[in-house]
PDB file of C-alpha atoms and ligand atoms in Angstrom:
ATOM      1  CA  ALA A   1      -0.043   0.311   0.063  1.00  0.00           C
ATOM      2  CA  ALA A   2       1.132   3.464  -0.611  1.00  0.00           C
ATOM      3  CA  LYS A   3       3.226   5.540   2.162  1.00  0.00           C
ATOM      4  CA  VAL A   4       0.504   7.593   4.521  1.00  0.00           C
ATOM      5  CA  ARG A   5       1.478  11.396   3.727  1.00  0.00           C
ATOM      6  CA  THR A   6      -0.264  14.654   5.546  1.00  0.00           C
ATOM      7  CA  HIS A   7      -1.995  15.203   2.504  1.00  0.00           C
ATOM      8  CA  HIS A   8      -4.019  11.203   3.171  1.00  0.00           C
ATOM      9  CA  LEU A   9      -4.946  12.537   6.609  1.00  0.00           C
ATOM     10  CA  GLN A  10      -6.110  16.143   5.418  1.00  0.00           C
ATOM     11  CA  ALA A  11      -8.180  14.143   2.900  1.00  0.00           C
ATOM     12  CA  ALA A  12      -9.584  12.026   5.325  1.00  0.00           C
ATOM     13  CA  LYS A  13     -11.217  15.324   7.380  1.00  0.00           C
ATOM     14  CA  ARG A  14     -12.379  16.485   4.145  1.00  0.00           C
ATOM     15  CA  ALA A  15     -14.329  13.288   3.194  1.00  0.00           C
ATOM     16  CA  GLY A  16     -15.758  12.714   6.911  1.00  0.00           C
ATOM     17  CA  GLU A  17     -13.246   9.727   7.312  1.00  0.00           C
ATOM     18  CA  LYS A  18     -10.881   8.663  10.414  1.00  0.00           C
ATOM     19  CA  PHE A  19      -7.642   7.284  10.715  1.00  0.00           C
ATOM     20  CA  ALA A  20      -5.916   5.901  13.795  1.00  0.00           C
ATOM     21  CA  MET A  21      -2.788   6.438  15.445  1.00  0.00           C
ATOM     22  CA  LEU A  22      -0.624   4.508  18.026  1.00  0.00           C
ATOM     23  CA  THR A  23       2.571   5.101  19.669  1.00  0.00           C
ATOM     24  CA  ALA A  24       5.706   3.126  19.011  1.00  0.00           C
ATOM     25  CA  TYR A  25       9.247   2.726  20.236  1.00  0.00           C
ATOM     26  CA  ASP A  26      10.924   0.076  18.564  1.00  0.00           C
ATOM     27  CA  GLN A  27      10.463  -2.080  15.327  1.00  0.00           C
ATOM     28  CA  TYR A  28       8.642  -4.947  16.350  1.00  0.00           C
ATOM     29  CA  THR A  29       5.503  -2.795  17.681  1.00  0.00           C
ATOM     30  CA  ALA A  30       6.398  -0.332  14.685  1.00  0.00           C
ATOM     31  CA  GLN A  31       5.745  -3.262  12.150  1.00  0.00           C
ATOM     32  CA  ILE A  32       2.899  -4.766  14.313  1.00  0.00           C
ATOM     33  CA  PHE A  33       0.923  -1.476  14.292  1.00  0.00           C
ATOM     34  CA  ASP A  34       1.981  -0.837  10.355  1.00  0.00           C
ATOM     35  CA  GLU A  35       0.725  -4.068   9.099  1.00  0.00           C
ATOM     36  CA  ALA A  36      -2.666  -3.720  11.230  1.00  0.00           C
ATOM     37  CA  GLY A  37      -2.929  -0.559   8.927  1.00  0.00           C
ATOM     38  CA  ILE A  38      -2.460   1.845  12.006  1.00  0.00           C
ATOM     39  CA  GLU A  39      -1.966   5.035   9.830  1.00  0.00           C
ATOM     40  CA  VAL A  40       0.215   7.329  12.130  1.00  0.00           C
ATOM     41  CA  LEU A  41       2.606   6.251  14.404  1.00  0.00           C
ATOM     42  CA  LEU A  42       4.064   8.484  17.401  1.00  0.00           C
ATOM     43  CA  VAL A  43       7.397   7.931  18.672  1.00  0.00           C
ATOM     44  CA  GLY A  44       5.813   9.832  21.814  1.00  0.00           C
ATOM     45  CA  ASP A  45       8.371  11.279  24.559  1.00  0.00           C
ATOM     46  CA  SER A  46       5.703   9.085  26.492  1.00  0.00           C
ATOM     47  CA  ALA A  47       8.694   6.670  26.208  1.00  0.00           C
ATOM     48  CA  SER A  48      10.335   8.368  29.336  1.00  0.00           C
ATOM     49  CA  ASN A  49       7.428   7.081  31.429  1.00  0.00           C
ATOM     50  CA  ASN A  50       6.619   3.911  29.063  1.00  0.00           C
ATOM     51  CA  VAL A  51       9.904   2.525  28.227  1.00  0.00           C
ATOM     52  CA  LEU A  52      12.815   4.314  30.465  1.00  0.00           C
ATOM     53  CA  GLY A  53      10.619   3.826  33.647  1.00  0.00           C
ATOM     54  CA  ASN A  54      10.915   8.034  34.619  1.00  0.00           C
ATOM     55  CA  GLU A  55       7.626   9.290  36.334  1.00  0.00           C
ATOM     56  CA  THR A  56       6.815  11.978  33.690  1.00  0.00           C
ATOM     57  CA  SER A  57       7.915  12.867  30.102  1.00  0.00           C
ATOM     58  CA  LEU A  58      10.372  15.749  31.134  1.00  0.00           C
ATOM     59  CA  PRO A  59      13.760  13.565  31.434  1.00  0.00           C
ATOM     60  CA  ILE A  60      13.734  12.383  28.058  1.00  0.00           C
ATOM     61  CA  THR A  61      16.722  13.874  25.874  1.00  0.00           C
ATOM     62  CA  LEU A  62      16.775  14.117  21.994  1.00  0.00           C
ATOM     63  CA  ASP A  63      19.544  11.557  21.851  1.00  0.00           C
ATOM     64  CA  GLU A  64      17.016   9.023  23.381  1.00  0.00           C
ATOM     65  CA  MET A  65      14.455   9.964  21.304  1.00  0.00           C
ATOM     66  CA  ILE A  66      16.176   9.884  18.116  1.00  0.00           C
ATOM     67  CA  VAL A  67      17.231   6.352  19.241  1.00  0.00           C
ATOM     68  CA  PHE A  68      13.370   5.161  19.487  1.00  0.00           C
ATOM     69  CA  SER A  69      12.546   7.097  16.333  1.00  0.00           C
ATOM     70  CA  ARG A  70      15.278   5.221  14.033  1.00  0.00           C
ATOM     71  CA  ALA A  71      13.810   1.833  15.712  1.00  0.00           C
ATOM     72  CA  VAL A  72      10.516   2.963  14.640  1.00  0.00           C
ATOM     73  CA  THR A  73      11.066   4.027  11.500  1.00  0.00           C
ATOM     74  CA  ALA A  74      13.154   0.728  10.607  1.00  0.00           C
ATOM     75  CA  GLY A  75      10.110  -1.005  11.531  1.00  0.00           C
ATOM     76  CA  ALA A  76       7.383   0.772   9.609  1.00  0.00           C
ATOM     77  CA  LYS A  77       6.603   0.706   5.696  1.00  0.00           C
ATOM     78  CA  ARG A  78       3.590   2.632   4.779  1.00  0.00           C
ATOM     79  CA  ALA A  79       2.712   4.300   8.275  1.00  0.00           C
ATOM     80  CA  LEU A  80       3.216   8.241   8.451  1.00  0.00           C
ATOM     81  CA  VAL A  81       6.012   8.337  11.356  1.00  0.00           C
ATOM     82  CA  VAL A  82       5.618  11.346  14.041  1.00  0.00           C
ATOM     83  CA  ALA A  83       7.894  11.888  16.542  1.00  0.00           C
ATOM     84  CA  ASP A  84       7.531  14.035  19.935  1.00  0.00           C
ATOM     85  CA  LEU A  85      10.086  17.241  20.148  1.00  0.00           C
ATOM     86  CA  PRO A  86      11.249  16.410  23.852  1.00  0.00           C
ATOM     87  CA  PHE A  87      10.865  19.002  26.802  1.00  0.00           C
ATOM     88  CA  GLY A  88      13.804  21.396  26.274  1.00  0.00           C
ATOM     89  CA  SER A  89      14.348  20.637  22.572  1.00  0.00           C
ATOM     90  CA  TYR A  90      12.505  23.576  21.020  1.00  0.00           C
ATOM     91  CA  GLU A  91      11.156  26.261  23.647  1.00  0.00           C
ATOM     92  CA  GLN A  92      14.154  28.819  23.170  1.00  0.00           C
ATOM     93  CA  SER A  93      13.790  29.657  19.583  1.00  0.00           C
ATOM     94  CA  PRO A  94      12.912  28.707  16.467  1.00  0.00           C
ATOM     95  CA  GLU A  95      16.068  28.117  15.551  1.00  0.00           C
ATOM     96  CA  GLN A  96      16.410  25.592  18.224  1.00  0.00           C
ATOM     97  CA  ALA A  97      12.996  24.128  16.999  1.00  0.00           C
ATOM     98  CA  ILE A  98      14.829  23.536  13.850  1.00  0.00           C
ATOM     99  CA  ALA A  99      17.880  22.004  14.978  1.00  0.00           C
ATOM    100  CA  SER A 100      16.231  19.595  17.204  1.00  0.00           C
ATOM    101  CA  SER A 101      13.714  18.476  14.493  1.00  0.00           C
ATOM    102  CA  VAL A 102      16.258  18.026  11.570  1.00  0.00           C
ATOM    103  CA  ARG A 103      18.209  15.691  14.173  1.00  0.00           C
ATOM    104  CA  LEU A 104      14.956  13.967  14.404  1.00  0.00           C
ATOM    105  CA  MET A 105      14.730  13.607  10.395  1.00  0.00           C
ATOM    106  CA  LYS A 106      18.130  13.604   9.778  1.00  0.00           C
ATOM    107  CA  GLU A 107      19.304  10.758  12.395  1.00  0.00           C
ATOM    108  CA  GLY A 108      15.561   9.246  13.409  1.00  0.00           C
ATOM    109  CA  LEU A 109      14.196   9.153  10.068  1.00  0.00           C
ATOM    110  CA  VAL A 110      11.068  10.412  11.125  1.00  0.00           C
ATOM    111  CA  HIS A 111       8.413  12.009   8.582  1.00  0.00           C
ATOM    112  CA  ALA A 112       7.228  14.890  11.058  1.00  0.00           C
ATOM    113  CA  VAL A 113       7.550  16.141  14.602  1.00  0.00           C
ATOM    114  CA  LYS A 114       4.969  16.924  17.150  1.00  0.00           C
ATOM    115  CA  MET A 115       5.404  19.956  19.404  1.00  0.00           C
ATOM    116  CA  GLU A 116       3.298  20.696  22.271  1.00  0.00           C
ATOM    117  CA  GLY A 117       2.270  24.557  23.087  1.00  0.00           C
ATOM    118  CA  GLY A 118      -0.398  26.999  21.756  1.00  0.00           C
ATOM    119  CA  ALA A 119      -0.655  30.354  19.851  1.00  0.00           C
ATOM    120  CA  TYR A 120       2.848  31.435  21.263  1.00  0.00           C
ATOM    121  CA  TYR A 121       4.479  28.801  19.154  1.00  0.00           C
ATOM    122  CA  ALA A 122       3.014  29.590  15.872  1.00  0.00           C
ATOM    123  CA  PRO A 123       6.312  31.280  14.864  1.00  0.00           C
ATOM    124  CA  THR A 124       7.958  28.079  15.615  1.00  0.00           C
ATOM    125  CA  VAL A 125       5.315  26.243  13.651  1.00  0.00           C
ATOM    126  CA  ARG A 126       5.969  28.651  10.607  1.00  0.00           C
ATOM    127  CA  ALA A 127       9.710  28.292  10.750  1.00  0.00           C
ATOM    128  CA  LEU A 128       9.672  24.609  11.193  1.00  0.00           C
ATOM    129  CA  THR A 129       7.243  24.216   8.186  1.00  0.00           C
ATOM    130  CA  GLN A 130       9.226  26.432   5.752  1.00  0.00           C
ATOM    131  CA  ALA A 131      12.119  24.453   6.669  1.00  0.00           C
ATOM    132  CA  GLY A 132      10.345  21.372   4.996  1.00  0.00           C
ATOM    133  CA  ILE A 133       9.575  19.638   8.811  1.00  0.00           C
ATOM    134  CA  PRO A 134       5.591  19.203   8.706  1.00  0.00           C
ATOM    135  CA  VAL A 135       4.259  19.885  12.377  1.00  0.00           C
ATOM    136  CA  MET A 136       1.357  18.268  14.105  1.00  0.00           C
ATOM    137  CA  ALA A 137       0.791  20.730  17.100  1.00  0.00           C
ATOM    138  CA  HIS A 138      -0.433  19.440  20.504  1.00  0.00           C
ATOM    139  CA  ILE A 139      -2.783  21.638  22.586  1.00  0.00           C
ATOM    140  CA  GLY A 140      -4.958  20.665  25.539  1.00  0.00           C
ATOM    141  CA  PHE A 141      -3.342  18.999  28.423  1.00  0.00           C
ATOM    142  CA  THR A 142       0.316  19.062  27.363  1.00  0.00           C
ATOM    143  CA  PRO A 143       2.238  16.763  29.854  1.00  0.00           C
ATOM    144  CA  GLN A 144       5.668  18.750  29.371  1.00  0.00           C
ATOM    145  CA  ALA A 145       3.624  21.446  31.181  1.00  0.00           C
ATOM    146  CA  GLU A 146       2.018  19.608  34.128  1.00  0.00           C
ATOM    147  CA  HIS A 147       3.814  21.402  36.580  1.00  0.00           C
ATOM    148  CA  VAL A 148       2.529  24.869  35.485  1.00  0.00           C
ATOM    149  CA  LEU A 149      -0.734  23.076  34.618  1.00  0.00           C
ATOM    150  CA  GLY A 150      -1.003  21.554  38.223  1.00  0.00           C
ATOM    151  CA  GLY A 151      -1.037  17.829  37.114  1.00  0.00           C
ATOM    152  CA  TYR A 152      -3.147  15.899  34.669  1.00  0.00           C
ATOM    153  CA  ARG A 153      -6.554  17.855  34.414  1.00  0.00           C
ATOM    154  CA  VAL A 154      -8.945  18.417  31.584  1.00  0.00           C
ATOM    155  CA  GLN A 155      -8.340  21.625  29.689  1.00  0.00           C
ATOM    156  CA  GLY A 156     -10.289  23.804  27.977  1.00  0.00           C
ATOM    157  CA  ARG A 157     -13.691  23.674  29.981  1.00  0.00           C
ATOM    158  CA  GLY A 158     -16.196  26.939  29.867  1.00  0.00           C
ATOM    159  CA  GLU A 159     -14.852  29.972  28.906  1.00  0.00           C
ATOM    160  CA  PHE A 160     -11.272  28.475  27.877  1.00  0.00           C
ATOM    161  CA  ALA A 161     -12.606  26.838  25.165  1.00  0.00           C
ATOM    162  CA  GLN A 162     -12.037  29.877  22.984  1.00  0.00           C
ATOM    163  CA  THR A 163      -8.677  29.873  24.015  1.00  0.00           C
ATOM    164  CA  MET A 164      -8.157  26.719  22.663  1.00  0.00           C
ATOM    165  CA  ILE A 165      -9.801  27.358  19.323  1.00  0.00           C
ATOM    166  CA  ASP A 166      -7.811  30.541  19.104  1.00  0.00           C
ATOM    167  CA  ASP A 167      -4.485  28.500  19.563  1.00  0.00           C
ATOM    168  CA  ALA A 168      -5.688  25.597  17.239  1.00  0.00           C
ATOM    169  CA  VAL A 169      -6.291  28.692  14.088  1.00  0.00           C
ATOM    170  CA  ALA A 170      -2.948  30.258  14.983  1.00  0.00           C
ATOM    171  CA  LEU A 171      -0.867  27.359  14.901  1.00  0.00           C
ATOM    172  CA  VAL A 172      -2.883  26.125  11.556  1.00  0.00           C
ATOM    173  CA  ASP A 173      -2.369  29.429   9.964  1.00  0.00           C
ATOM    174  CA  ALA A 174       1.155  28.960  10.785  1.00  0.00           C
ATOM    175  CA  GLY A 175       1.158  25.655   9.000  1.00  0.00           C
ATOM    176  CA  ALA A 176       0.453  22.856  11.320  1.00  0.00           C
ATOM    177  CA  PHE A 177      -0.763  20.070   9.503  1.00  0.00           C
ATOM    178  CA  ALA A 178      -2.485  18.434  11.994  1.00  0.00           C
ATOM    179  CA  VAL A 179      -3.730  19.470  15.696  1.00  0.00           C
ATOM    180  CA  LEU A 180      -3.809  17.037  18.604  1.00  0.00           C
ATOM    181  CA  MET A 181      -5.959  17.622  21.717  1.00  0.00           C
ATOM    182  CA  GLU A 182      -5.576  15.713  24.933  1.00  0.00           C
ATOM    183  CA  MET A 183      -7.856  15.342  27.755  1.00  0.00           C
ATOM    184  CA  VAL A 184     -10.559  18.030  26.111  1.00  0.00           C
ATOM    185  CA  PRO A 185     -14.275  18.167  26.852  1.00  0.00           C
ATOM    186  CA  ALA A 186     -15.777  16.879  23.726  1.00  0.00           C
ATOM    187  CA  ASP A 187     -17.944  20.031  22.740  1.00  0.00           C
ATOM    188  CA  THR A 188     -14.569  21.904  22.785  1.00  0.00           C
ATOM    189  CA  ALA A 189     -12.906  19.726  20.990  1.00  0.00           C
ATOM    190  CA  ALA A 190     -15.701  19.685  18.075  1.00  0.00           C
ATOM    191  CA  ALA A 191     -15.790  23.211  18.386  1.00  0.00           C
ATOM    192  CA  VAL A 192     -12.052  23.168  17.703  1.00  0.00           C
ATOM    193  CA  ASP A 193     -12.119  20.824  14.592  1.00  0.00           C
ATOM    194  CA  ALA A 194     -15.111  22.720  13.187  1.00  0.00           C
ATOM    195  CA  ALA A 195     -12.886  25.900  13.197  1.00  0.00           C
ATOM    196  CA  ILE A 196     -10.125  24.453  11.207  1.00  0.00           C
ATOM    197  CA  ALA A 197      -9.486  22.818   8.342  1.00  0.00           C
ATOM    198  CA  VAL A 198      -6.452  20.345   8.856  1.00  0.00           C
ATOM    199  CA  PRO A 199      -7.523  17.061  10.657  1.00  0.00           C
ATOM    200  CA  THR A 200      -7.879  16.674  14.487  1.00  0.00           C
ATOM    201  CA  VAL A 201      -6.572  13.903  16.466  1.00  0.00           C
ATOM    202  CA  GLY A 202      -7.833  13.220  19.981  1.00  0.00           C
ATOM    203  CA  ILE A 203      -6.635  11.343  23.091  1.00  0.00           C
ATOM    204  CA  GLY A 204      -9.683  11.644  25.862  1.00  0.00           C
ATOM    205  CA  ALA A 205     -11.197  14.555  23.598  1.00  0.00           C
ATOM    206  CA  GLY A 206     -14.530  12.903  22.549  1.00  0.00           C
ATOM    207  CA  ASN A 207     -15.192  11.336  19.193  1.00  0.00           C
ATOM    208  CA  THR A 208     -15.571  14.208  16.645  1.00  0.00           C
ATOM    209  CA  THR A 209     -11.732  14.392  15.873  1.00  0.00           C
ATOM    210  CA  THR A 210     -10.641  13.100  12.794  1.00  0.00           C
ATOM    211  CA  GLY A 211      -8.375  10.725  14.310  1.00  0.00           C
ATOM    212  CA  GLN A 212      -7.532   8.982  17.568  1.00  0.00           C
ATOM    213  CA  VAL A 213      -4.347   8.276  19.293  1.00  0.00           C
ATOM    214  CA  LEU A 214      -3.595   5.764  22.233  1.00  0.00           C
ATOM    215  CA  VAL A 215      -0.165   4.347  24.017  1.00  0.00           C
ATOM    216  CA  TRP A 216       0.122   1.282  22.818  1.00  0.00           C
ATOM    217  CA  GLN A 217       1.248  -0.097  26.177  1.00  0.00           C
ATOM    218  CA  ASP A 218      -2.681   0.991  27.459  1.00  0.00           C
ATOM    219  CA  MET A 219      -4.155   0.110  24.575  1.00  0.00           C
ATOM    220  CA  ALA A 220      -2.486  -3.643  24.943  1.00  0.00           C
ATOM    221  CA  GLY A 221      -2.812  -3.933  28.567  1.00  0.00           C
ATOM    222  CA  LEU A 222       0.798  -4.102  28.842  1.00  0.00           C
ATOM    223  CA  ARG A 223       1.127  -1.371  31.566  1.00  0.00           C
ATOM    224  CA  THR A 224      -0.948  -2.110  35.133  1.00  0.00           C
ATOM    225  CA  GLY A 225      -2.226   0.520  37.678  1.00  0.00           C
ATOM    226  CA  LYS A 226      -4.584   3.283  37.322  1.00  0.00           C
ATOM    227  CA  MET A 227      -5.542   4.165  33.623  1.00  0.00           C
ATOM    228  CA  ALA A 228      -6.813   7.474  32.362  1.00  0.00           C
ATOM    229  CA  LYS A 229     -10.589   7.483  31.821  1.00  0.00           C
ATOM    230  CA  PHE A 230      -9.735   7.755  27.954  1.00  0.00           C
ATOM    231  CA  VAL A 231      -8.010   4.319  27.697  1.00  0.00           C
ATOM    232  CA  LYS A 232      -9.910   1.054  26.249  1.00  0.00           C
ATOM    233  CA  GLN A 233      -8.036  -2.012  26.818  1.00  0.00           C
ATOM    234  CA  TYR A 234      -7.937  -4.172  23.661  1.00  0.00           C
ATOM    235  CA  ALA A 235      -5.513  -6.944  24.736  1.00  0.00           C
ATOM    236  CA  GLN A 236      -4.096  -8.327  28.113  1.00  0.00           C
ATOM    237  CA  MET A 237      -0.539  -8.480  26.838  1.00  0.00           C
ATOM    238  CA  ARG A 238       1.170  -8.207  30.472  1.00  0.00           C
ATOM    239  CA  THR A 239      -0.842 -11.496  31.734  1.00  0.00           C
ATOM    240  CA  ILE A 240      -0.062 -13.370  28.079  1.00  0.00           C
ATOM    241  CA  LEU A 241       3.393 -12.107  28.797  1.00  0.00           C
ATOM    242  CA  ALA A 242       3.817 -13.043  32.548  1.00  0.00           C
ATOM    243  CA  ASP A 243       2.011 -16.535  31.835  1.00  0.00           C
ATOM    244  CA  ALA A 244       4.929 -17.478  29.201  1.00  0.00           C
ATOM    245  CA  ALA A 245       7.970 -16.006  31.393  1.00  0.00           C
ATOM    246  CA  ARG A 246       6.430 -18.349  34.304  1.00  0.00           C
ATOM    247  CA  GLU A 247       5.721 -21.655  31.980  1.00  0.00           C
ATOM    248  CA  TYR A 248       9.287 -20.846  30.760  1.00  0.00           C
ATOM    249  CA  GLY A 249      11.144 -20.570  34.033  1.00  0.00           C
ATOM    250  CA  GLU A 250       8.854 -23.381  35.178  1.00  0.00           C
ATOM    251  CA  GLU A 251       9.998 -25.767  32.551  1.00  0.00           C
ATOM    252  CA  VAL A 252      13.782 -24.671  33.272  1.00  0.00           C
ATOM    253  CA  ARG A 253      13.753 -25.323  36.580  1.00  0.00           C
ATOM    254  CA  SER A 254      11.925 -28.849  35.900  1.00  0.00           C
ATOM    255  CA  GLY A 255      14.407 -29.772  33.447  1.00  0.00           C
ATOM    256  CA  VAL A 256      11.562 -29.990  30.468  1.00  0.00           C
ATOM    257  CA  PHE A 257      13.327 -26.996  28.454  1.00  0.00           C
ATOM    258  CA  PRO A 258      15.246 -27.751  26.600  1.00  0.00           C
ATOM    259  CA  GLY A 259      13.990 -31.010  24.832  1.00  0.00           C
ATOM    260  CA  PRO A 260      15.540 -32.958  22.201  1.00  0.00           C
ATOM    261  CA  GLU A 261      13.757 -31.091  19.676  1.00  0.00           C
ATOM    262  CA  HIS A 262      15.735 -27.862  20.927  1.00  0.00           C
ATOM    263  CA  THR A 263      19.396 -29.722  21.497  1.00  0.00           C
ATOM    264  CA  PHE A 264      21.881 -30.049  18.803  1.00  0.00           C
TER     265      PHE A 264
HETATM  266  O1  KIV B 301       3.832  11.046  24.109  1.00  0.00           O
HETATM  267  C1  KIV B 301       3.059  10.681  23.625  1.00  0.00           C
HETATM  268  O2  KIV B 301       2.453   9.285  23.629  1.00  0.00           O
HETATM  269  C2  KIV B 301       1.744  11.526  23.164  1.00  0.00           C
HETATM  270  C3  KIV B 301       0.290  11.162  23.254  1.00  0.00           C
HETATM  271  C4  KIV B 301      -1.003  12.054  22.655  1.00  0.00           C
HETATM  272  C5  KIV B 301      -0.325   9.955  22.718  1.00  0.00           C
HETATM  273  O3  KIV B 301       2.463  12.840  23.149  1.00  0.00           O
HETATM  274 NA1   NA B 302       3.976  13.480  23.890  1.00  0.00          NA
END
């Protein structure tokens, strides 16, 4: 199948069709999700929590993001691969954002970047787009700013809906090819979607966005602990892996494995 490009996602919005996005951080998950038809793979800075074991997304570095990006692009054949600009890699200036994004594209081989932030970052989005770097904007709850936002909280309620619309419009005017919204009331997300011509992607933003995204370990049940309200688990990978490891351990200890068929 033909490679997914940003114009295909924009055509989906115009046609009233939807697309799916999942995070991926390594070659096998990238391959599996790509072959399953997931249109967009996100090398999320959520790798900080979900792969590296940090408490937040803040500690992950650009160098680490490049390693994960390279693995995902090695596994993906068809999907559009988008990488997050991690905390500290773009805030200082459009020049810093370009330098970081060029590394993600040149060394990580991703096709686009995602950047957290509102209208304040419109000049950065414009500079990136002019430089040949497609940008997915990320508004609503932006995890890199959790210490300003006061933790994981729904954004854009009531009077703040208009600010979110204004942010989205400014980012799209600056060239953003899509706008991702995290933890936003469904009516606000619908108003943002109606105000812009480019596709929207939601996570905890209701069912009117063009696309949806989930963290794969949440979606596949690899992670335990408290799940956000917006997560749906489609598999129980943790149980499957735990059962496999337990059985392997028992067979090794009892001498059942390796059998004659595994022996030279
Ligand atoms: O890093 C991430 O996983 C994200 C989400 C929006 C899925 O940015
Ligand atoms: Na992210």
